[in-house]
XYZ file of C-alpha atoms in Angstrom:
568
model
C 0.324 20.418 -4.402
C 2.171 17.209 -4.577
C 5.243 17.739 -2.296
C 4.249 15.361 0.477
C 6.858 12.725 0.056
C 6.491 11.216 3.586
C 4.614 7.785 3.568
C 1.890 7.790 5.856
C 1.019 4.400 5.978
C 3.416 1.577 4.043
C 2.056 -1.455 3.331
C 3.827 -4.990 3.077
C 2.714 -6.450 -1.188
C 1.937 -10.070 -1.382
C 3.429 -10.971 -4.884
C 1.213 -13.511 -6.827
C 2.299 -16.978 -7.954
C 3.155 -16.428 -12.095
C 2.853 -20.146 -12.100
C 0.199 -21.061 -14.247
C -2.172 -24.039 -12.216
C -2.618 -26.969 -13.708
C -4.752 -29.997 -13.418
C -4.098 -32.915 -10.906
C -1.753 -35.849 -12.523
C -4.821 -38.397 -13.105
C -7.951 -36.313 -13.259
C -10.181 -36.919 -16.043
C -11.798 -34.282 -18.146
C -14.313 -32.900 -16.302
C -16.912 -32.939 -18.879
C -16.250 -36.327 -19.005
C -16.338 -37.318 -15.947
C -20.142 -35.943 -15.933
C -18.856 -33.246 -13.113
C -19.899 -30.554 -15.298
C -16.701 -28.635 -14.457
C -17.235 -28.402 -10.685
C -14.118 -30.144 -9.445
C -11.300 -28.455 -11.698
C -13.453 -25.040 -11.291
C -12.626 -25.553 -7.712
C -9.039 -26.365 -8.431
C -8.652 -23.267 -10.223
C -10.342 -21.127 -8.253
C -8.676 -22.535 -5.220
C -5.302 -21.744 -6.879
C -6.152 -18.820 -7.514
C -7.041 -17.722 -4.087
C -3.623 -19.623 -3.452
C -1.778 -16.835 -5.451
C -3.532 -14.041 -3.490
C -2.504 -14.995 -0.363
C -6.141 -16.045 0.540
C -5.168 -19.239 2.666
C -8.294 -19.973 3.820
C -11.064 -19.381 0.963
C -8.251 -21.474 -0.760
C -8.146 -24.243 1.340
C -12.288 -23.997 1.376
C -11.852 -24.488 -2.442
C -9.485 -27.263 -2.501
C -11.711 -29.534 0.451
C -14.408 -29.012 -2.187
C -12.146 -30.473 -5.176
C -11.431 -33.609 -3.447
C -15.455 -34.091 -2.616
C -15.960 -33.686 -5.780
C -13.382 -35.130 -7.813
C -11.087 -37.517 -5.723
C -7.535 -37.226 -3.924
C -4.400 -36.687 -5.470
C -0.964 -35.210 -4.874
C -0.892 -32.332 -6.316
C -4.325 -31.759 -5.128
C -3.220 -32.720 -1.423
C 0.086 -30.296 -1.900
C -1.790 -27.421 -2.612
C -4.413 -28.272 0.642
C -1.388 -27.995 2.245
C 0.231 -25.060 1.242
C -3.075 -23.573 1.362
C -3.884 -24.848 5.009
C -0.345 -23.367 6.116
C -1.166 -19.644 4.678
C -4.363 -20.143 6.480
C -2.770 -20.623 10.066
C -4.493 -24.122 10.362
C -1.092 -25.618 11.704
C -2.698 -28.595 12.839
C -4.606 -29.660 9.161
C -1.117 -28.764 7.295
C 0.685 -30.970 9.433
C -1.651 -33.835 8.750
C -1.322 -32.918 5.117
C 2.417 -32.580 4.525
C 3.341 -34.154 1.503
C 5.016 -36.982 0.882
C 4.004 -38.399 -2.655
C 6.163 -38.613 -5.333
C 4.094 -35.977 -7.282
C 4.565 -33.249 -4.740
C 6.962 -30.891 -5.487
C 10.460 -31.203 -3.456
C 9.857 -27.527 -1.612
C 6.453 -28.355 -0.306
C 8.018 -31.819 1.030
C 10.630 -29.571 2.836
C 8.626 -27.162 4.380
C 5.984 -30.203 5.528
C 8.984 -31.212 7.579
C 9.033 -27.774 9.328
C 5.952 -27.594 9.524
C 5.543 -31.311 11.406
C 8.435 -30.039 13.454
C 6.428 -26.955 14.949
C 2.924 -28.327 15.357
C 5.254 -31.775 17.143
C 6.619 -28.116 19.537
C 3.078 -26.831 19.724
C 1.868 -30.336 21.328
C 4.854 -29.890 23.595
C 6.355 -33.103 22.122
C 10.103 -31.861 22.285
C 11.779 -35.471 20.958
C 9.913 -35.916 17.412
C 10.223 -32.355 16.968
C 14.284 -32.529 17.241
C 14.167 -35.537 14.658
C 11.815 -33.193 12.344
C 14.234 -30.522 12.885
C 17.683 -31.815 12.318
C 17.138 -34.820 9.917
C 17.952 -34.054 6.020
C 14.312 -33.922 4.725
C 14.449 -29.752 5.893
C 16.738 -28.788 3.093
C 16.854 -25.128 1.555
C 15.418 -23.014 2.455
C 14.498 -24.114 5.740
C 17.499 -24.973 7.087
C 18.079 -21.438 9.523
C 14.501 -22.086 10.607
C 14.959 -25.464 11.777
C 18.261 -24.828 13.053
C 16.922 -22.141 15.450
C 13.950 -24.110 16.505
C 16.207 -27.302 17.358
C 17.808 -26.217 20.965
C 14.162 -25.468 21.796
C 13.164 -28.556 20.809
C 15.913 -30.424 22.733
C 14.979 -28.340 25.845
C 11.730 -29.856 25.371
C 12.797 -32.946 25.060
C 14.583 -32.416 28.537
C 17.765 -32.376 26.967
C 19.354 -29.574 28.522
C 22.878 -29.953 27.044
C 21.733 -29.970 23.627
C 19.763 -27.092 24.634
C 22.791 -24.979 25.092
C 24.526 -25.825 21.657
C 24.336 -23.139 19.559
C 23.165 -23.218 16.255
C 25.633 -22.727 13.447
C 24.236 -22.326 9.457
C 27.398 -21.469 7.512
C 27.101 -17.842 6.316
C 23.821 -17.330 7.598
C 23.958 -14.144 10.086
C 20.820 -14.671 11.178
C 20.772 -17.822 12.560
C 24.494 -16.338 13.878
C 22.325 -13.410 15.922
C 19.303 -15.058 16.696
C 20.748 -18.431 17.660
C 23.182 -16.706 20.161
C 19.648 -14.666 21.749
C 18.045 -18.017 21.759
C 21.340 -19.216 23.526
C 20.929 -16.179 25.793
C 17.441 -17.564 26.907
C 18.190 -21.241 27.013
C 21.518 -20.004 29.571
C 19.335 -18.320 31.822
C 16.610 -20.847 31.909
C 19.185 -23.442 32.430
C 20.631 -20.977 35.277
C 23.490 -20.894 34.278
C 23.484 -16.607 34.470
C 27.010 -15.739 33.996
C 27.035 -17.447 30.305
C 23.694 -15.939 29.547
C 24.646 -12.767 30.465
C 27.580 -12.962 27.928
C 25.668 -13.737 25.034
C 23.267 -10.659 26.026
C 25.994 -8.567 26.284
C 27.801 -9.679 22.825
C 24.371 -8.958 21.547
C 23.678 -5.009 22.689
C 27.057 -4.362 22.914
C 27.289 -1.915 19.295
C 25.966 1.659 18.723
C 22.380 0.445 17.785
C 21.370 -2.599 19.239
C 18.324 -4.116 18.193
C 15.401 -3.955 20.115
C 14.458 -7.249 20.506
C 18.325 -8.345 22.244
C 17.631 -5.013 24.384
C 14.845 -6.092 25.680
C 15.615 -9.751 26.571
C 18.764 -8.258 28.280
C 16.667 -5.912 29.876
C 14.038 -8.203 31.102
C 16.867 -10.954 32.166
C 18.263 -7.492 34.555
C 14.753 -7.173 36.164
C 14.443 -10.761 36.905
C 17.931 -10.899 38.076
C 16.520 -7.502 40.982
C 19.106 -5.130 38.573
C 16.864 -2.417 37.503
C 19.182 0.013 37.729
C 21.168 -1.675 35.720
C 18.204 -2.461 32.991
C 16.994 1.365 32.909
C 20.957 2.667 32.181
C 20.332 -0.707 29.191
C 16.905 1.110 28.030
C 18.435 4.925 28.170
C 21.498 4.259 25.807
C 18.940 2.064 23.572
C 16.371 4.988 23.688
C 19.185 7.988 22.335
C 19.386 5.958 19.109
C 15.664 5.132 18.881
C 13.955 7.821 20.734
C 10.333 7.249 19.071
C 10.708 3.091 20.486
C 7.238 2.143 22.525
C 8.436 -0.944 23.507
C 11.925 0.497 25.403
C 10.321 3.593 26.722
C 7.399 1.228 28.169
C 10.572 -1.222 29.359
C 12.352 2.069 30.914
C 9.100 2.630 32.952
C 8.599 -0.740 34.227
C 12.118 -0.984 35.305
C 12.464 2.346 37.314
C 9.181 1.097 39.480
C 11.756 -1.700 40.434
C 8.413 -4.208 40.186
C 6.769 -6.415 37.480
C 9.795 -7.992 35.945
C 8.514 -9.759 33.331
C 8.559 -13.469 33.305
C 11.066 -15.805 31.599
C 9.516 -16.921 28.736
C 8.022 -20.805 28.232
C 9.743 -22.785 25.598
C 7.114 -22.514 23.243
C 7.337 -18.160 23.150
C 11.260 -18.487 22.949
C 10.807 -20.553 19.668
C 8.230 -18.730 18.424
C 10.484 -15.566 18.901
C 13.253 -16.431 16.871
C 11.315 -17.521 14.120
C 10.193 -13.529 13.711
C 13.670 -12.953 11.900
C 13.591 -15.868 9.427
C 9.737 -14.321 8.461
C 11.373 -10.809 8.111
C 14.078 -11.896 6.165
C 11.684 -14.175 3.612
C 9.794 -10.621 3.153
C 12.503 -8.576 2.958
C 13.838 -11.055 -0.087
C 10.097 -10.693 -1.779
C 9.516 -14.565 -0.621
C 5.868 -13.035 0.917
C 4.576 -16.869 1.038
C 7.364 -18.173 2.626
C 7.100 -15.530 4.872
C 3.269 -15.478 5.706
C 4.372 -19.533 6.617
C 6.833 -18.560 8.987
C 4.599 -16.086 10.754
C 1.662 -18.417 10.778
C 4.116 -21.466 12.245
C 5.410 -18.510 14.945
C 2.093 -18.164 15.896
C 1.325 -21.865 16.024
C 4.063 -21.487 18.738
C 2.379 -18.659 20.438
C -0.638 -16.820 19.674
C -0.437 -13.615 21.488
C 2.822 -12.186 19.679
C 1.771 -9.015 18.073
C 4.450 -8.526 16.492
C 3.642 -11.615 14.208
C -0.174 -10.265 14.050
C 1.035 -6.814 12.500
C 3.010 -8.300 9.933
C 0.296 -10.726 9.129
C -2.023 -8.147 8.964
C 0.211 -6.096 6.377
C 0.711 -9.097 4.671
C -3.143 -9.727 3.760
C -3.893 -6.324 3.333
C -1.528 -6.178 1.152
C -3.002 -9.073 -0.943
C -6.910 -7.773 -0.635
C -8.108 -9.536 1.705
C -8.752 -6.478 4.133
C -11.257 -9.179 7.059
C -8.116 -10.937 7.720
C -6.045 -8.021 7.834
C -8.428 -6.493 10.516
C -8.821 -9.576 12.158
C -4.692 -9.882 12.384
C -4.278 -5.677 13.441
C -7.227 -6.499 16.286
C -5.232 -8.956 18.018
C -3.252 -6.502 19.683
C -3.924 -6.473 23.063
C -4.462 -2.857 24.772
C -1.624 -1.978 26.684
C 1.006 -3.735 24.889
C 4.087 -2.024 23.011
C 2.294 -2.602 20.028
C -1.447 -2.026 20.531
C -0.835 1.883 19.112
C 0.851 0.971 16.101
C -2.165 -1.799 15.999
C -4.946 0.374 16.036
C -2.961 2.786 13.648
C -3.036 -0.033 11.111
C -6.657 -0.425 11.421
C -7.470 2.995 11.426
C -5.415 3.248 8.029
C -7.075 -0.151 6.647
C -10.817 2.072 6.499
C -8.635 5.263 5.083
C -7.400 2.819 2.129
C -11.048 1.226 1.396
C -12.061 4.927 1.486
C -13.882 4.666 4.382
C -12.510 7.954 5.688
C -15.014 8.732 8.494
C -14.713 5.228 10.379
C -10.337 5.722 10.087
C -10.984 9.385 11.707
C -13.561 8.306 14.237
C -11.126 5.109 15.196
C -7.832 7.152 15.390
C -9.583 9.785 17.481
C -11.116 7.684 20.304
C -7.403 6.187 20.123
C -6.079 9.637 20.519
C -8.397 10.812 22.761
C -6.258 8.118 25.245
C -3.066 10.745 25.247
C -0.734 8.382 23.373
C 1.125 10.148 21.619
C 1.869 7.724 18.602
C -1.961 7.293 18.352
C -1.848 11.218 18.045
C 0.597 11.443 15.274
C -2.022 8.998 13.544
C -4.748 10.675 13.733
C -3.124 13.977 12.804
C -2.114 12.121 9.670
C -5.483 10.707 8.859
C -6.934 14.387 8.911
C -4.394 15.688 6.840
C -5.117 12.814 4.762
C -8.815 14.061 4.747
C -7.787 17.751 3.647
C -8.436 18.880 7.407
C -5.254 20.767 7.624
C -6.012 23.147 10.557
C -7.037 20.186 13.152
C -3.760 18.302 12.083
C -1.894 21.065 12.824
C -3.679 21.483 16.053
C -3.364 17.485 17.160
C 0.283 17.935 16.372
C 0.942 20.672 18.604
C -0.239 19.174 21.262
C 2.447 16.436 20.711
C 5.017 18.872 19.979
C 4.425 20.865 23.039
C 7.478 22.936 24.429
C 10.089 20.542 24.103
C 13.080 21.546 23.348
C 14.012 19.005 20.987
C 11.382 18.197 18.565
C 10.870 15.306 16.441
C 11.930 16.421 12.989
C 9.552 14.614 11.325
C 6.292 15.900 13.318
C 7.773 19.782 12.576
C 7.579 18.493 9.132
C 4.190 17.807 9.040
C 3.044 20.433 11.054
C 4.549 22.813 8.321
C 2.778 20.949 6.286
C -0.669 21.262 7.673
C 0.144 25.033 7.917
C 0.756 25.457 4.718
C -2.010 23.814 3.377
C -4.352 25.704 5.689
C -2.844 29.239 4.724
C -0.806 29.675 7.834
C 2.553 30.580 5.751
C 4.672 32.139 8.495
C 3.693 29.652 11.129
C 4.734 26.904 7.963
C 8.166 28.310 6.864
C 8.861 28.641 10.511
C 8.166 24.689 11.324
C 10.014 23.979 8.045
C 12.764 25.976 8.641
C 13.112 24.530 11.936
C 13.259 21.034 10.538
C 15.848 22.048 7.761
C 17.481 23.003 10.878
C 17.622 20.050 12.403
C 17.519 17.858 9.016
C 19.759 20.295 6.450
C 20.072 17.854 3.753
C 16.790 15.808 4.005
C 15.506 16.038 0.587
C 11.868 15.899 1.351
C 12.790 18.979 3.607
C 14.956 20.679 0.640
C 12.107 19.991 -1.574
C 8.785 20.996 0.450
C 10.564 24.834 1.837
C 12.439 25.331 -1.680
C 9.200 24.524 -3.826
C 6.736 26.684 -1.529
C 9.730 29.515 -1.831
C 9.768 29.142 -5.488
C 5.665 28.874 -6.156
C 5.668 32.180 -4.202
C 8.116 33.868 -6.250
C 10.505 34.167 -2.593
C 14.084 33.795 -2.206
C 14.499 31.829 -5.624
C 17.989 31.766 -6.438
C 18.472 29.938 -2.300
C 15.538 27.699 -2.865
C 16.938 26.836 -6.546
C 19.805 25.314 -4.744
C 17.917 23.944 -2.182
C 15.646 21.949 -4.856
C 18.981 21.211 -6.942
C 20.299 19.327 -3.710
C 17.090 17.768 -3.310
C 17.007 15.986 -7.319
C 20.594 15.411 -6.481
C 19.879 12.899 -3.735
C 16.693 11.880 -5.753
C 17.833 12.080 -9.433
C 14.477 9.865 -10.042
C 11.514 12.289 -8.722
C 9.289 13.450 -10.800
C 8.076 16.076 -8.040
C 11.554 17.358 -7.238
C 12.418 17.260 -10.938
C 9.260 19.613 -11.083
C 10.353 21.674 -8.242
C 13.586 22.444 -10.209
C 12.070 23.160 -13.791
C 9.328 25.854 -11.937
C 12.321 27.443 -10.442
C 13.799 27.802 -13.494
C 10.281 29.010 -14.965
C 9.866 31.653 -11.997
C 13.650 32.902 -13.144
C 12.953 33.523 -16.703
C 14.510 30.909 -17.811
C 12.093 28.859 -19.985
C 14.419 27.065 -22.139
C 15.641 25.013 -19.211
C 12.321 24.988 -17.628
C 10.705 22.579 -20.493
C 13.632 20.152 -20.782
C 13.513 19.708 -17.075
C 9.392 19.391 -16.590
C 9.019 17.177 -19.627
C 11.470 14.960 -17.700
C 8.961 15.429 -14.921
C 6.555 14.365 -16.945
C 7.853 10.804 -18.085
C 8.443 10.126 -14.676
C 5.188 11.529 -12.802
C 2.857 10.757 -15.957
C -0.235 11.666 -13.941
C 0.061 14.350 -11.635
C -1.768 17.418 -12.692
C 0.260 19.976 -11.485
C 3.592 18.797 -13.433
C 1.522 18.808 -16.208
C 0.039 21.914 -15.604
C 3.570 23.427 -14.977
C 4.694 21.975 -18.550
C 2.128 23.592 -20.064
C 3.110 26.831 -18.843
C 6.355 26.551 -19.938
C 5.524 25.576 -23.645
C 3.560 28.409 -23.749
C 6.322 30.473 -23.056
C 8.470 29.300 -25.363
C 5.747 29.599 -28.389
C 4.707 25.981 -28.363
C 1.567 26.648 -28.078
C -0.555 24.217 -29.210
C 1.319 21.984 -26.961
C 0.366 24.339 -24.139
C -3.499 23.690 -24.505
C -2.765 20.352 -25.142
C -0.651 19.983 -21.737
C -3.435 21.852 -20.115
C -6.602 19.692 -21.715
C -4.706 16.522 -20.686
C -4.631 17.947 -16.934
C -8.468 18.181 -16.715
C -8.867 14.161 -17.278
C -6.370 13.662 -14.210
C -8.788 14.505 -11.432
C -6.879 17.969 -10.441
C -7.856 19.628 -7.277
C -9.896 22.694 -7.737
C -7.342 25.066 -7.647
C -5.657 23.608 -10.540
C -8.530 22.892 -12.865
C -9.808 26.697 -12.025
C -6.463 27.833 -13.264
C -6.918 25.384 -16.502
C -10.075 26.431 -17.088
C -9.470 30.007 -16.928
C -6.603 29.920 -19.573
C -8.168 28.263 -22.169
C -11.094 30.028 -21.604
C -9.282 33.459 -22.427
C -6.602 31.690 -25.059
C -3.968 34.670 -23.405
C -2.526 31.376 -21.360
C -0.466 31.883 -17.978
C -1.234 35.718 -16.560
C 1.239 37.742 -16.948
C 4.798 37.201 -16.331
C 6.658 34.611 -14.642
C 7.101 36.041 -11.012
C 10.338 37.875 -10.209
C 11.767 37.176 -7.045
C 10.760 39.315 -4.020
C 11.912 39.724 -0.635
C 10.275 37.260 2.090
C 7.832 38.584 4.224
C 6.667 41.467 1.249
């Protein structure tokens, strides 16, 4: 059945470049030229590894159009914009653009890009000049404004340090400029002023965890743990499932191992993160790879940066750099679980299903619980229902409080395993928690309704489930087969042919369609429906069922099923 709504493993999409590449200004017809094609065949394919995302076989590509057929602008701004994508920092730098060819963007982000790698060498001055003079321009203006006090502090300017960065209408810069603030306060000692900035910064309902955690780790250094574990608790009761503050928590009751303030280099590659997230967020996926691969310029052990370079080239194909990315995780760290979840998930995708399973269980076997909850979803993944169920109960334990979400999916792996009462119970117990979750609404009310149980409750629970997701093909479904199970046939075909249209090919709404046509006379329709199902790869279940019914031309057995008490 196809009622599990939950993503199991989201993935950040590079989006390709629709800009069609052409030729350096200059270049002479290859033929011509008695190249035989080689050096605009390298061109092209270098672009085209460009628009994938594939820094580095692009920038291999674009080194072998220059042997071959000479220098140029364009040619030299897309070795840089490849050499930037690639994390070669250094190279890019010594490549930014300044010919009157190159387009005005790349120009702009050479100047960032000079800026950071000027920061990397720990050269503070010509990295403020890079910074702050008008070459940056849009978009990189937040960027560079954040980086600047970092650059100053560098520089040994320690009043320039402490200016904080203003971008009109740009929140981000507003946030993270005050957090960079924060850190530029205390390493200045000036701990009253930094304190004030942390505070202003975790002082709402749900902080984020990055400004809890640099106010947390400024309260160990400053010998407050008390202090810093009340900080993590009231964090923690909005974000329960959080590694990094129940890890933080744990450190801070022990009273030792505050960790250090960090250098100037991790503070700038820190507040870079947000100006990466937000390029992603707005679809910019090469502006935001850039960003990530400058942050990591700055400092190359923040995971955080790995991960979402690691999405990033998944994402595009390119699963070796991925891999590469997810392994830099060190064990231990907030985010090695999540890490090796990644990984494990990168095999599942490239259906290499026994490597995911045997990663996610040696992770397991450590007791993490997030590395658990992965490799419970990998075997449910796999169609091993009964040893999901069986990892998640030993993360669910006796708690009184339960996760929701892993109740879900336990009542999922019961279901699918043929453990009904243990199922509705988990489900139920979810709904309880979760009463208008429409995943919930959908899952219970569906399995109610394909059993022929309790259908006039679970048509209103699958009714509020279509209303919060008016465009689901699989709730849409739900509805129209609780309609079919009541009789009422009519209904049941206008609402599974919109089911159809929007879940084109999933075998089961078609099979359901097919079913109802037949009760309404259509018949020919009906073993059309049903014909079409067989070329969508249906599970066995379903093609048994197909096969059967045209076999005997009496379609669906018997009646629709009339509603029966649970339990009977």
């Amino acid at each position: 059945m196809r009622r599990l709504l939950i993503a199991l493993a989201p993935l950040a999409l590079v989006a390709a470049c629709a800009t069609p590449p052409q030729p350096p200004a200059g270049w002479t017809p290859p033929m011509a030229a008695g190249m035989g094609g080689s050096a605009y065949g390298a061109f092209l394919a270098g672009q085209g590894a460009l628009n994938d995302g594939k820094g580095a076989e692009a920038a291999a590509y674009f080194a072998q159009a220059e042997l071959e057929g000479g220098a140029s602008d364009l040619l030299q701004d897309r070795a840089f914009t490849a050499a930037v994508l690639a994390g070669d920092i250094p190279k890019a730098a010594a490549l930014a653009p300044t010919g009157e060819e190159a387009s005005e963007s790349t120009k702009r982000m050479g100047q960032l890009v000079k800026g950071v790698e000027f920061m990397a060498q720990g050269q503070g001055k010509p990295a403020y000049e890079a910074l702050t003079g008008d070459k940056i321009g849009f978009p990189h203006r937040g960027a560079a404004a954040l980086l600047a006090p970092w650059a100053s502090a560098m520089a040994g300017d320690v009043d320039g340090s402490l200016v904080r960065p203003e971008v009109r209408s740009d929140r981000v810069v507003d946030y993270f400029g005050q957090l960079g603030q924060a850190y530029l306060f205390e390493r200045a000692r000036r701990y009253d002023e930094a304190e004030t900035d942390y505070k202003a910064l975790t002082g709402g309902d749900t902080p984020g965890d990055m400004a809890v955690l640099a106010y947390g780790a400024f309260l160990e250094r400053r010998k407050r743990g008390p202090d810093a574990v009340a900080l993590y608790d009231r964090a923690l009761a909005a974000q329960p499932t959080s590694q990094g503050l129940a890890m933080a928590k744990a450190r801070a009751a022990t009273g030792r191992g505050a960790p250090p303030q960090p250098t100037l280099r991790q503070g700038a590659a820190e507040v870079l993160i947000a100006p990466a997230a937000g390029m992603l967020g707005a679809k910019q996926d090469q502006l935001g790879l850039a960003y990530l691969r400058l942050a990591l310029r700055l400092d190359p052990t923040r995971n955080q940066a790995w991960l979402m370079v690691g999405d990033l080239m998944e994402g595009a194909g390119d699963l070796e750099a991925a891999r590469l990315a997810y392994a830099k995780a060190k064990p231990g760290s907030a985010e090695y679980p999540a890490a090796r979840a990644k990984l494990a998930w990168s095999y599942q995708n490239a259906k290499e299903p026994e490597t995911a399973l045997k990663m996610a269980q040696e992770a397991a076997a450590t007791g993490d619980a997030d590395a658990k909850i992965t490799y419970a979803d990998l075997l449910r993944a796999n169609d091993r229902y009964a040893e999901s169920a069986e990892v998640l109960s030993s993360v669910i334990g006796d708690g009184a409080a339960p996760d929701w979400r892993l109740l879900y999916a336990r009542g999922v792996s019961y279901e699918r395993s043929g453990r009904w009462p243990e199922a509705e119970r988990d489900l139920q117990a979810a709904l309880k928690i979760r009463p208008e979750d429409p995943e919930l609404l959908n899952y219970l009310g569906y399995s109610w309704i394909d059993k022929g149980e309790r259908l006039p409750e679970a048509l209103g629970m699958v009714q509020r489930a279509v209303a919060a997701n008016p465009q689901s093909g699989a709730m849409i479904d739900s509805l129209g087969w609780a309609h079919y199970r009541l009789g009422d046939y009519k209904k049941a075909v206008e609402l599974l042919e919109q089911a159809v249209e929007l879940e084109a090919g999933d075998p089961e709404i078609n099979n359901h369609l097919g079913d109802a046509y037949w009760r309404v006379g259509r018949r020919i329709e009906a073993e059309f429906q049903w014909r079409r199902v067989l070329t969508l790869d249906p599970d066995d279940r379903i093609k048994k069922d197909i096969e059967a019914k045209l076999a005997n031309g009496l379609g669906p057995k018997g009646p629709a099923v009339a509603p029966r008490v649970a339990g009977q």
